[in-house]
Coordinates of C-alpha atoms and ligand atoms in Angstrom, one line a residue:
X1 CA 0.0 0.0 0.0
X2 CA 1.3 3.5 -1.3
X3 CA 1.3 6.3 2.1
X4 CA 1.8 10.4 1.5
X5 CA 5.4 11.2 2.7
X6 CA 5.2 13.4 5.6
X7 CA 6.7 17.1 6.1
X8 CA 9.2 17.8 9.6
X9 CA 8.1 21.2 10.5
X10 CA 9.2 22.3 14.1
X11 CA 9.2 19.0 15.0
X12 CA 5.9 18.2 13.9
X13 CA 5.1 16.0 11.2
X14 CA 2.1 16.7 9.1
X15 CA 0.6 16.0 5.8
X16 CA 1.1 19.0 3.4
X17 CA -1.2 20.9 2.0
X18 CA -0.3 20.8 -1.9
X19 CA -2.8 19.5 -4.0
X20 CA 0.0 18.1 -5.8
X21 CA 1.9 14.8 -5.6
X22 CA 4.7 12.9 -7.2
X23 CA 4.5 9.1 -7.3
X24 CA 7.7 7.2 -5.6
X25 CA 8.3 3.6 -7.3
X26 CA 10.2 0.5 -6.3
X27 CA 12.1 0.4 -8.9
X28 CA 12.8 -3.4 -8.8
X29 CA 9.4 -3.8 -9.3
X30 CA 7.5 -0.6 -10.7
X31 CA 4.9 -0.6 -8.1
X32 CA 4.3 2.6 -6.6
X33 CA 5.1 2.8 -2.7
X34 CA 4.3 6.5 -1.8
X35 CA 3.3 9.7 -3.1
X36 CA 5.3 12.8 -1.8
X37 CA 4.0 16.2 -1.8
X38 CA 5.2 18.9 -4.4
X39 CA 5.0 21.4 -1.8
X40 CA 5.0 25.8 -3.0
X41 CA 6.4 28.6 -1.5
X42 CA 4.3 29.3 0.9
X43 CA 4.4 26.1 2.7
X44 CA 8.3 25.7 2.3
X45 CA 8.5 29.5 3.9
X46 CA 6.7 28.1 7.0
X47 CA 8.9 25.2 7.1
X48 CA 12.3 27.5 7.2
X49 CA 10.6 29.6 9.8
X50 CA 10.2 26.8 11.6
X51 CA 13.8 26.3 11.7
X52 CA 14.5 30.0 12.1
X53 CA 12.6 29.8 15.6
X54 CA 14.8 27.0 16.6
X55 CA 18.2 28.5 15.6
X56 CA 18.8 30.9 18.8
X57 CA 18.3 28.0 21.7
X58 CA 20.1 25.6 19.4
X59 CA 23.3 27.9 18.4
X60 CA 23.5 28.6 22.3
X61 CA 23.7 24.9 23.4
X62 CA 27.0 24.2 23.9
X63 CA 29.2 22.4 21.1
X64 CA 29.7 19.0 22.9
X65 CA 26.0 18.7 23.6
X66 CA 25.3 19.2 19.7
X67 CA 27.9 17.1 19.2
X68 CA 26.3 14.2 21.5
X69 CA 23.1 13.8 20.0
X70 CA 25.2 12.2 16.7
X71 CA 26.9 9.7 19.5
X72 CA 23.1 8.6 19.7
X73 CA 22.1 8.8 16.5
X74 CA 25.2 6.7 15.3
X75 CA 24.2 4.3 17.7
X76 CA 20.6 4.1 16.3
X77 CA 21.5 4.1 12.8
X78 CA 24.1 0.9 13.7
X79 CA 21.2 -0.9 15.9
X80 CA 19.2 -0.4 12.4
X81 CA 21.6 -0.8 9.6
X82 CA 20.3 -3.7 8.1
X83 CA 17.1 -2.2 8.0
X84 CA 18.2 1.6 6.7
X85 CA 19.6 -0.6 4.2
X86 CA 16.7 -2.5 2.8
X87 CA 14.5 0.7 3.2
X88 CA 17.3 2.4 0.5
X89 CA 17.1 -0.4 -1.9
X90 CA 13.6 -0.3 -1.7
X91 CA 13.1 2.7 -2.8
X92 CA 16.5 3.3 -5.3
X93 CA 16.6 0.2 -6.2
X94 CA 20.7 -0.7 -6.2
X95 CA 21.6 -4.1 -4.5
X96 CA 21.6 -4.4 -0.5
X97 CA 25.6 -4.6 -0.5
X98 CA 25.6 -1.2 -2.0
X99 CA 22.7 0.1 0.0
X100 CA 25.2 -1.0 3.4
X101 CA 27.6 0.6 1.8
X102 CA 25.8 3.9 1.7
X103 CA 24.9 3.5 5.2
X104 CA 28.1 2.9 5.9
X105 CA 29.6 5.8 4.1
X106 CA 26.6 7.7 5.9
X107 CA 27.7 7.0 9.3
X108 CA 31.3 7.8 9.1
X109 CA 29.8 11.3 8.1
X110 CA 28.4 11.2 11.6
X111 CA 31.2 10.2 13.4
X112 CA 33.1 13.1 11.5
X113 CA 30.3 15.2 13.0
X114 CA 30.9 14.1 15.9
X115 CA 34.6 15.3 16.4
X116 CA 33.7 18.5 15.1
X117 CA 33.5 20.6 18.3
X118 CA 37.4 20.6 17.9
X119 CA 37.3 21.8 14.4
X120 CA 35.4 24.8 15.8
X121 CA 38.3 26.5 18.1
X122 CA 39.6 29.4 16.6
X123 CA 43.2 31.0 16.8
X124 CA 44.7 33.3 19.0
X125 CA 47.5 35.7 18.8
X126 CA 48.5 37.2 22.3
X127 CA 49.9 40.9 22.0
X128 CA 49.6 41.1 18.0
X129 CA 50.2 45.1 19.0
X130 CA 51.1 46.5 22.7
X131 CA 48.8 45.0 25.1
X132 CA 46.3 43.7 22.2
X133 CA 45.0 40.2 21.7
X134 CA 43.4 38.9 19.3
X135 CA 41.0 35.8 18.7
X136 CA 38.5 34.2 16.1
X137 CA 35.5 32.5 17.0
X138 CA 33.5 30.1 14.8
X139 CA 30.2 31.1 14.7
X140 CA 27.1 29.4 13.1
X141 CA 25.7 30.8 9.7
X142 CA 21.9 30.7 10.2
X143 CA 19.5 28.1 9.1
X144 CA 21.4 26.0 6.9
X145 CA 19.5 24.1 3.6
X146 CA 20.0 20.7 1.8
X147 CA 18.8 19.7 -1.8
X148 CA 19.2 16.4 -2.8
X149 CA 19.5 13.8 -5.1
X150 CA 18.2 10.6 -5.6
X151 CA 21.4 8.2 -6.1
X152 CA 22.1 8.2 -2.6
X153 CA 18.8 8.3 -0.9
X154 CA 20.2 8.4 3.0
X155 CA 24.4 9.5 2.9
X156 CA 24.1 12.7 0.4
X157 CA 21.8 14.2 3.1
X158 CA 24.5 12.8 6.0
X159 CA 27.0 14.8 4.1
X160 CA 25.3 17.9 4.9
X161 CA 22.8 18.1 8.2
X162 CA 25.0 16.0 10.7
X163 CA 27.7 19.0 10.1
X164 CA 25.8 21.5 9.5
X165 CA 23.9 20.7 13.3
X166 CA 26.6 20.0 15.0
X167 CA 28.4 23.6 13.9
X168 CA 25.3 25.0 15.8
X169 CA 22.7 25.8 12.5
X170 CA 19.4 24.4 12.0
X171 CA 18.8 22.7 9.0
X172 CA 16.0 22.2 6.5
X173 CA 16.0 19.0 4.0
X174 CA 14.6 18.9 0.7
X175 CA 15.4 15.2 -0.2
X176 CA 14.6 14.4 -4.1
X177 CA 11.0 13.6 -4.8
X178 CA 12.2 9.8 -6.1
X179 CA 13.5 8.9 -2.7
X180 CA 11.9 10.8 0.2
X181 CA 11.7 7.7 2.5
X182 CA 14.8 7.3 3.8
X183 CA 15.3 11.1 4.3
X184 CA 12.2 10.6 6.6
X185 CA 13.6 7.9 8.6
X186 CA 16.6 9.9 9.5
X187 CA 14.5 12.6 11.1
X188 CA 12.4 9.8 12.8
X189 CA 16.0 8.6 14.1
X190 CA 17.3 12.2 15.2
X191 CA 14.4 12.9 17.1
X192 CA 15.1 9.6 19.1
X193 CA 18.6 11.0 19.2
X194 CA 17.0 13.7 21.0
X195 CA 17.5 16.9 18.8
X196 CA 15.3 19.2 20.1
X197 CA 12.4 20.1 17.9
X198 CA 13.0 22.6 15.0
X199 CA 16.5 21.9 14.7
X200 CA 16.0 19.6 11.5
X201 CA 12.9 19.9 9.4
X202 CA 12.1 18.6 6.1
X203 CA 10.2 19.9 3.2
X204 CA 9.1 18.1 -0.3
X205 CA 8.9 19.6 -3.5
X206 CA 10.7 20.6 -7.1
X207 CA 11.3 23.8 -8.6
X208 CA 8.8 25.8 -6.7
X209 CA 10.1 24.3 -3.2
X210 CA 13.8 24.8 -4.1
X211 CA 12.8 28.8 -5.0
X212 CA 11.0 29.1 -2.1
X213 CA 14.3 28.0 0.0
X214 CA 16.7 30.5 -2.2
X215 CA 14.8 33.2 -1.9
X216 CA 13.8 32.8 1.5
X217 CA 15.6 35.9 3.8
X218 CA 16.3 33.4 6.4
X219 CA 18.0 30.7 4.4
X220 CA 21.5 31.9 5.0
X221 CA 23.7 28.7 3.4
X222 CA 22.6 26.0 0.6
X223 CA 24.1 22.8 -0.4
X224 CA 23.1 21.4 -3.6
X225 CA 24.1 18.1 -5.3
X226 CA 22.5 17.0 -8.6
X227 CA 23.0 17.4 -12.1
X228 CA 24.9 20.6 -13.4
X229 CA 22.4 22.6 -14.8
X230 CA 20.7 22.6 -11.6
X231 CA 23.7 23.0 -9.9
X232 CA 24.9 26.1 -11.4
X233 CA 21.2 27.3 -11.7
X234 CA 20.9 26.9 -7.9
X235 CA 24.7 28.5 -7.1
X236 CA 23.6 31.8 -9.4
X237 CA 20.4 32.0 -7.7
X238 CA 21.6 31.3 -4.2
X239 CA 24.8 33.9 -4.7
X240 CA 22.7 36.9 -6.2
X241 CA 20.6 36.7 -3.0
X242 CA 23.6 36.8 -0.2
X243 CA 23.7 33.0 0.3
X244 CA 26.7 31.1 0.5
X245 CA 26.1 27.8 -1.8
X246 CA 27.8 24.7 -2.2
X247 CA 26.8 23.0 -5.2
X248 CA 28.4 19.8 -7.0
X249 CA 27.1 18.7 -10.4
X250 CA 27.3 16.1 -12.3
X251 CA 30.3 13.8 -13.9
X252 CA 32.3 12.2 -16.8
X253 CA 34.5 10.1 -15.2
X254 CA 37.4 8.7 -16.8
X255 CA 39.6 5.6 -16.4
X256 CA 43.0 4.9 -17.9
X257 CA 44.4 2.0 -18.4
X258 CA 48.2 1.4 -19.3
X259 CA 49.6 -1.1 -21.4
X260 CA 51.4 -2.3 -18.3
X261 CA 48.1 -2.7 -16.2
X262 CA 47.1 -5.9 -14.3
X263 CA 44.6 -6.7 -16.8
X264 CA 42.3 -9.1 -14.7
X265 CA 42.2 -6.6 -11.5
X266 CA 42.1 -3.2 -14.0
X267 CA 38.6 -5.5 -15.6
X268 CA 37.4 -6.2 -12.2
X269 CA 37.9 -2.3 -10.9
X270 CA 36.0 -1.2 -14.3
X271 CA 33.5 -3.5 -13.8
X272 CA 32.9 -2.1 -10.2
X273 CA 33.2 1.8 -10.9
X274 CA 31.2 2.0 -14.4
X275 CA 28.0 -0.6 -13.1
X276 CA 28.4 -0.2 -9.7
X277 CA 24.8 1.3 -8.8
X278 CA 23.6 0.8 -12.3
X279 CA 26.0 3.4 -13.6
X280 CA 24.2 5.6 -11.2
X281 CA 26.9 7.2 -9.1
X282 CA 28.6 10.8 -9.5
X283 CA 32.3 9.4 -9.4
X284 CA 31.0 6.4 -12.1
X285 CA 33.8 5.9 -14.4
X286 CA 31.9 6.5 -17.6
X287 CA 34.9 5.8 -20.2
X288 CA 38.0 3.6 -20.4
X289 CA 40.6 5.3 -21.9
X290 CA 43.2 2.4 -23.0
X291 CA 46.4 3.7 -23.7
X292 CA 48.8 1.3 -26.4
X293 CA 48.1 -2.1 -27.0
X294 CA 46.0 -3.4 -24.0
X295 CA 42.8 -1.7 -25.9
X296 CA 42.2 -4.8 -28.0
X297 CA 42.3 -7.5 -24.5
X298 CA 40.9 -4.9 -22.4
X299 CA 37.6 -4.5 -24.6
X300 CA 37.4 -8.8 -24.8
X301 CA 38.2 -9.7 -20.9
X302 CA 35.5 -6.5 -20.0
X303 CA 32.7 -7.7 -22.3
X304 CA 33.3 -11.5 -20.9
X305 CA 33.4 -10.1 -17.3
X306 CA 30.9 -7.5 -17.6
X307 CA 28.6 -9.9 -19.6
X308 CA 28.4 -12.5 -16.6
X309 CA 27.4 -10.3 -13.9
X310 CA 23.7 -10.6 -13.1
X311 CA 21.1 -8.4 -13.5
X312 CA 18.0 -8.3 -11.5
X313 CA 16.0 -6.9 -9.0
X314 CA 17.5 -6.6 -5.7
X315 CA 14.3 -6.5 -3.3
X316 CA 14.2 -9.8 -1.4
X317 CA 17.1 -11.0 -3.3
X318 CA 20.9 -10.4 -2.7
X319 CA 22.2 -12.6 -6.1
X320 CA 22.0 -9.7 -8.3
X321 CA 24.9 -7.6 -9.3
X322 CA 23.3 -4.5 -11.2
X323 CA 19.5 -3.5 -10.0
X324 CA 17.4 -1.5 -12.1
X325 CA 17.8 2.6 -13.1
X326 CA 15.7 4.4 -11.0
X327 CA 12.6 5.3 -13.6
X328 CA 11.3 3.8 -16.9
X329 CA 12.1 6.9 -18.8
X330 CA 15.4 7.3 -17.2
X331 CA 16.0 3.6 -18.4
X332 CA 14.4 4.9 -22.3
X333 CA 17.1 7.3 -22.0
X334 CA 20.1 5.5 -20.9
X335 CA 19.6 2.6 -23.3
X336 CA 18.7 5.0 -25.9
X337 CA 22.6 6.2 -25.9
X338 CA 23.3 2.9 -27.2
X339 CA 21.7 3.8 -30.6
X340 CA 23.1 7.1 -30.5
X341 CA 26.6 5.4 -30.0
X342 CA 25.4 3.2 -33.1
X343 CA 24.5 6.1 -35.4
X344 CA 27.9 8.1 -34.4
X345 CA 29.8 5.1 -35.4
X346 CA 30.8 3.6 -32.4
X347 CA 30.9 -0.3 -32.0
X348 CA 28.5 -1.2 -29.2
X349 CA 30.3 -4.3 -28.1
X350 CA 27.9 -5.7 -25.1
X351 CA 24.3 -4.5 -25.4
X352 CA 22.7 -4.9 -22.4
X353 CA 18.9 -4.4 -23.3
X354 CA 17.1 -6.9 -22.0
X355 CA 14.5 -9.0 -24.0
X356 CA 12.2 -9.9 -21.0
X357 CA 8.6 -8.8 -19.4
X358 CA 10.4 -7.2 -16.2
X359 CA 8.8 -5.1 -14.0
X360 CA 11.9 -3.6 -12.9
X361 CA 13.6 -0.7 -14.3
X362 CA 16.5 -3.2 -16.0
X363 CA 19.4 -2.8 -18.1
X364 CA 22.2 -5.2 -18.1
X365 CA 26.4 -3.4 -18.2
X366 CA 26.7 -2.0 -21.6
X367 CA 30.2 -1.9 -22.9
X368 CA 30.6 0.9 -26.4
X369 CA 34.2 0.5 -28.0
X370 CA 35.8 3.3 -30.5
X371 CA 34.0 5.9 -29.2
X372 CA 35.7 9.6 -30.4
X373 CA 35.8 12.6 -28.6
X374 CA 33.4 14.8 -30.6
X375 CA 30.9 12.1 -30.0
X376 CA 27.9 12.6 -27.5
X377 CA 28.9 9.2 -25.3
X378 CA 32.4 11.3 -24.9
X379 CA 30.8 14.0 -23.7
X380 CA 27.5 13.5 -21.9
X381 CA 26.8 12.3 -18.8
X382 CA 24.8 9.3 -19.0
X383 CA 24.4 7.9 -15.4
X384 CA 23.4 4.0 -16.4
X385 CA 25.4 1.0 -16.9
X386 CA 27.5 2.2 -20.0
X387 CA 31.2 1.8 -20.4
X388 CA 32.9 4.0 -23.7
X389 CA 35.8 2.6 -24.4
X390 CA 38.5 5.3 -26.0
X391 CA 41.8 4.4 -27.3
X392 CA 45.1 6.7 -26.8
X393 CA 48.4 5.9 -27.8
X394 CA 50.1 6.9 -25.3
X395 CA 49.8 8.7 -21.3
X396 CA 49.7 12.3 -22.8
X397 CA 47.1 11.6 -25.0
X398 CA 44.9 10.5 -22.5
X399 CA 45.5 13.5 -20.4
X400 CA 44.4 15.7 -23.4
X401 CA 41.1 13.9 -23.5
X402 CA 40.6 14.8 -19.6
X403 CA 41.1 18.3 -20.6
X404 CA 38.7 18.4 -23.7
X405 CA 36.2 16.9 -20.8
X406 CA 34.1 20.1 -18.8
X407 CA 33.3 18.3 -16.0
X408 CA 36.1 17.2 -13.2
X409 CA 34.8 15.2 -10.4
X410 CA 36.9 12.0 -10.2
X411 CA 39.3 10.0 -12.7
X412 CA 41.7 6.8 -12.2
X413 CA 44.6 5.1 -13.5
X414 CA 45.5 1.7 -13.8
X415 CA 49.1 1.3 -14.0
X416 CA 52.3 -0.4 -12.2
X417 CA 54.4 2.5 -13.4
X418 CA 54.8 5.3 -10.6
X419 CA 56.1 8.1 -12.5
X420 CA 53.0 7.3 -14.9
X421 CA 51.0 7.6 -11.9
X422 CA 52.7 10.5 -10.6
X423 CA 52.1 11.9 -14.0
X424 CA 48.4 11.4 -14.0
X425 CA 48.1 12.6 -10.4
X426 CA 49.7 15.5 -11.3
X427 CA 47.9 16.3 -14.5
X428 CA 44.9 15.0 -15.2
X429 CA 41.9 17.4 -15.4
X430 CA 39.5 15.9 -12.5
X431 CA 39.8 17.6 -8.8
X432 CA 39.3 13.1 -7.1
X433 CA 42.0 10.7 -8.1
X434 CA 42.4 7.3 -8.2
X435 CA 45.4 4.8 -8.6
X436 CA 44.7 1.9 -9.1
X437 CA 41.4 2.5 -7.3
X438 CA 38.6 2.6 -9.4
X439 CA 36.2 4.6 -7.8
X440 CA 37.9 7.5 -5.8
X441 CA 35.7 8.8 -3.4
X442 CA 36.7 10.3 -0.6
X443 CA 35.4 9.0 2.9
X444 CA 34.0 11.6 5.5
X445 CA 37.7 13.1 7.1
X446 CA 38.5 14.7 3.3
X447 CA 36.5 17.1 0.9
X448 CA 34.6 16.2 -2.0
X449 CA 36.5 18.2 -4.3
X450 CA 34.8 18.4 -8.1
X451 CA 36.4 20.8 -10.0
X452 CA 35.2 22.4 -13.7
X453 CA 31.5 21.8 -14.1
X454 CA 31.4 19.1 -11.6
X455 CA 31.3 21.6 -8.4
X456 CA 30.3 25.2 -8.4
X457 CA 31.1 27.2 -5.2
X458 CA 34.5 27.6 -2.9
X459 CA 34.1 25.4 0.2
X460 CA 33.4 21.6 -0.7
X461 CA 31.3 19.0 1.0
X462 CA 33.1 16.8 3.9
X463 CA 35.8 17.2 5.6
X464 CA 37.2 20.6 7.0
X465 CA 35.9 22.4 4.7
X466 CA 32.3 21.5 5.3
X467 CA 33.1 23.1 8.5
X468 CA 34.3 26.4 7.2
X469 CA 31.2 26.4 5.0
X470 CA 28.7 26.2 8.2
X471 CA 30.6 28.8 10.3
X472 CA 31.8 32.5 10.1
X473 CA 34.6 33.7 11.9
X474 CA 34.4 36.4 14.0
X475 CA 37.3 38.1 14.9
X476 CA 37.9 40.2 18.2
X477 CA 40.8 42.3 19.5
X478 CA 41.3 43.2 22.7
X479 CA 43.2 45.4 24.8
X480 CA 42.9 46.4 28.4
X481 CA 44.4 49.8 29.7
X482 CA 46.9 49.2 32.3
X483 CA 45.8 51.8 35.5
X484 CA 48.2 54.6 36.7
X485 CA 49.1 52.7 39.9
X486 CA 50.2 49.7 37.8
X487 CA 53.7 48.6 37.3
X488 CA 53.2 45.4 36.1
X489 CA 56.4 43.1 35.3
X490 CA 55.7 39.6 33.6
X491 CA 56.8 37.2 36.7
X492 CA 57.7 34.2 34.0
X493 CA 60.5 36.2 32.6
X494 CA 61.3 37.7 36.4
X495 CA 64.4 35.2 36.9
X496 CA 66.1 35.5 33.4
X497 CA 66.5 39.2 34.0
X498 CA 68.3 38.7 37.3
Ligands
NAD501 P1 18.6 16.5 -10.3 O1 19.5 17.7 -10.6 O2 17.6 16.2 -11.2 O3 17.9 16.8 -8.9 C1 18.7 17.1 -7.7 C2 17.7 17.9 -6.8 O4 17.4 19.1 -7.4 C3 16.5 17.2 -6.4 O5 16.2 17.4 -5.1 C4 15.4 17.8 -7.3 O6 14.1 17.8 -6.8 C5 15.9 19.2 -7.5 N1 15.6 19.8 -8.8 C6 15.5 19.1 -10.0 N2 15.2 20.0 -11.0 C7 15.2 21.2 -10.4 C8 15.0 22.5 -11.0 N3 14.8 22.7 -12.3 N4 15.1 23.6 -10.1 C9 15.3 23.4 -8.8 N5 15.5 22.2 -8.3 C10 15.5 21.1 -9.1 O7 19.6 15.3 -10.0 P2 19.2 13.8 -9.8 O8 18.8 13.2 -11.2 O9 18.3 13.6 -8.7 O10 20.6 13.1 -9.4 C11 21.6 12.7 -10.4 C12 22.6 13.8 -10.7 O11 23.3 14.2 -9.4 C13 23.7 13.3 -11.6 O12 24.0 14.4 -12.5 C14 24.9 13.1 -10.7 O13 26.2 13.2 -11.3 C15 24.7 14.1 -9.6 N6 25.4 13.9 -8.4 C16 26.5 14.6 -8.1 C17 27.2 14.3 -7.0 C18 28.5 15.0 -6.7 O14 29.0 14.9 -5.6 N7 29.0 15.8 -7.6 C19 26.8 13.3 -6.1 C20 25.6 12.6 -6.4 C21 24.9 12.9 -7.5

């Protein structure tokens, strides 16, 4: 039975008002399993007052307290992993090991949020000018907003709210309309966590909603992640109107392999990174470059491998490899690039179109060989199980075809050569690197760092940074007037002068 996904406001939940709603599938399956609101502006405004009324207890409760409630809701998440997990492959549809994955990923986010309180000293400079200290402070920004996608249905919003709380902020989620659920779990969890009411709020919606939240006065910081016209759309609108914005796009990922490469462990990597998720994953590799002579063996071992993984829907089962894409139009699109590839001229070399009755959203790994730069599968993101295979004759060859790319989120090389790894480390044209490693996220402790058209904004998700991004400094100086019947002398130094 299909329920209507719930709004957090003040902690309250409550059905909205709009008259509007957006169906949410199981995508292994097609059947629909809730309908979330498409909330307007009016309703999202009340939701970031809600959070506005929160922010002055919540920003004066001291930092280890914030930082407590994520020991509990780590705890909780821990007690409940198995079943976080099922809920996310329930409504995303990628394969329970990759849905405990995401909840693992997600809960190293909290335990980063956890050790934040010592992130937020500031520095000190004793008697920068006669008798003058000075200090910063971190201080919290305001009521803090996320906007998310819907490949990673519970750890994108861990990147952002445990943080962002923690730093003092309250926080207002607006989780993609294809995955709602698990966003709604997590606020059910933080309130047995014990955040106080307010502090974390959630509101549903598209276009409308995410206007409402940029132009709100209060909103005073937004992280996005999604695609890249969204993401630069949301970073212009968000700057114009005083907000700071964090916003990472989309990705063309790329994946080198040298002639010198362990062929059966570079197959194995590629395998992982391009149908990992059904292709649906920002740092995806997306094409195999394969420098020299390995292109040939590389294209064989990777259709046998890739060929032999099993492709299913991952609801009550855990033998499938690759689940389904996340909508039946999404699938239409993604399997439609293999016609495009077809009509460029490219050789599509595994086809992975199934010829069943299927409920599910399915499309076996897809493996396209000779594809050329000015070709659309060089230069598109298509976020499915396809693998464009591009041949270079040598390592700067492949670099140039990094360059020619305008995104920049992640790229690897495959290679027992270290100065050719150096090399790539050094050159290529993505801001996440791998060697050897063929999908280089970073965990919680580091930044996210997209660069080109992959990230738009200064301070990344994770890591420090994400700190930096939920605080202002303040600075103070101080100085204090010494009175006439003062003669003070600094007792430390006393002896030395003696
Ligand atoms: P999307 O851009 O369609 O949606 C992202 C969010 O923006 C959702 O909450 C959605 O409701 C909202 N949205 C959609 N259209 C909007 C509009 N016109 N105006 C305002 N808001 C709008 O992205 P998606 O399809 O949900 O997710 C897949 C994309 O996300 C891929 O491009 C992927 O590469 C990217 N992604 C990037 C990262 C990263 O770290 N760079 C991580 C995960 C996903």
């Amino acid at each position: 039975m299909s329920t209507s996904v719930p709004l957090l406001e003040g902690g309250t939940w409550r059905t909205s008002s709009a008259d509007e709603t957006v169906d949410v599938f199981n995508p292994s399956t097609g059947e629909v399993i809730a309908h979330v609101p498409v909330c307007g502006a009016d309703e999202t405004a009340s939701v970031v007052a809600a959070a506005a009324r929160a922010l002055p207890e919540w920003s004066a409760t001291p930092a280890v307290e914030r930082a407590r409630v994520m020991f509990r809701l780590h705890q909780l998440m821990e007690e409940q992993c198995e079943a976080l997990a099922e809920l996310v492959t329930r409504e995303h549809g990628k394969t329970l090991p990759e849905s405990r994955a995401e909840v693992q990923r997600g809960l190293e986010m909290v335990e980063f949020a956890a050790g934040v309180p010592s992130l937020l000293m500031g520095d000190t400079l004793p008697n920068i000018a006669t008798d003058v200290d000075a200090e910063t402070m971190r201080h919290p920004v305001g009521v803090c907003v996320g906007i998310t996608p819907y490949n990673f249905p519970l750890m994108v919003p861990l990147w952002m709210f445990p943080v962002a709380i923690v730093c003092g902020n309250t926080f207002v989620l607006k989780p993609s309309e294809k995955v709602p659920l698990s966003a709604v779990r997590m606020g059910q969890l933080l309130e047995e966590a014990g955040l106080p009411a307010g502090v974390f709020n959630i509101v549903h919606g598209g276009r409308a909603c995410v206007d409402g939240l940029l132009e709100h006065p209060l909103v005073a910081a937004v992280s996005f992640v999604g695609s890249t016209a969204v993401a630069k759309a949301v970073y212009e609108k968000g700057i114009t109107r005083g907000k700071r914005v964090q916003a990472a796009g989309g990705a063309k990922n790329h994946l080198v392999i040298m002639p010198d490469a362990d062929l059966d462990q570079s197959v194995k990597a590629l395998s992982a990174s391009a149908y990992g998720c059904a292709g649906q994953r920002c740092m995806a590799g997306s094409v195999a470059v394969a420098v020299g002579e390995i292109g040939d063996p590389l294209v064989k071992e990777l259709c046998d491998y890739a060929g032999s993984l099993r492709v299913g829907p991952t609801d009550k089962n855990e033998d499938v490899d690759v689940g389904p894409l996340i909508r039946p139009e999404h699938l239409e699109r993604v399997a439609g690039y293999l016609d495009i590839a077809a009509g460029e001229g490219a050789d599509v070399a595994l086809d992975g179109r199934r010829n069943t009755t299927d409920a599910g959203f399915l499309l076996g790994p897809c493996v396209v060989d000779q594809v050329q730069p000015q070709m659309r599968l060089a230069r598109e993101e298509i976020f499915g199980p396809v693998l464009s295979v591009m041949r270079a004759p040598d390592l700067e060859s492949a670099l140039a075809i990094g360059r020619g790319c305008p995104y920049g989120n992640g790229a690897s090389i495959f290679t027992r050569d270290g100065y050719a790894a150096r090399q790539f480390k050094q050159h290529f044209n993505a801001g996440m690197i791998g060697i050897n490693v063929g999908v280089p996220a970073p965990m919680a402790w580091f930044p996210f760092t997209g660069w080109n058209q992959s990230f738009f904004g200064d301070l990344h998700i994770q890591g420090t940074e994400s700190v930096h991004f939920y605080t202002r400094q303040k600075m103070t100086l101080t100085r204090w007037f010494e009175s006439a019947d003062d003669s003070f002398q600094d007792p430390v130094w006393k002896n030395s002068k003696e």
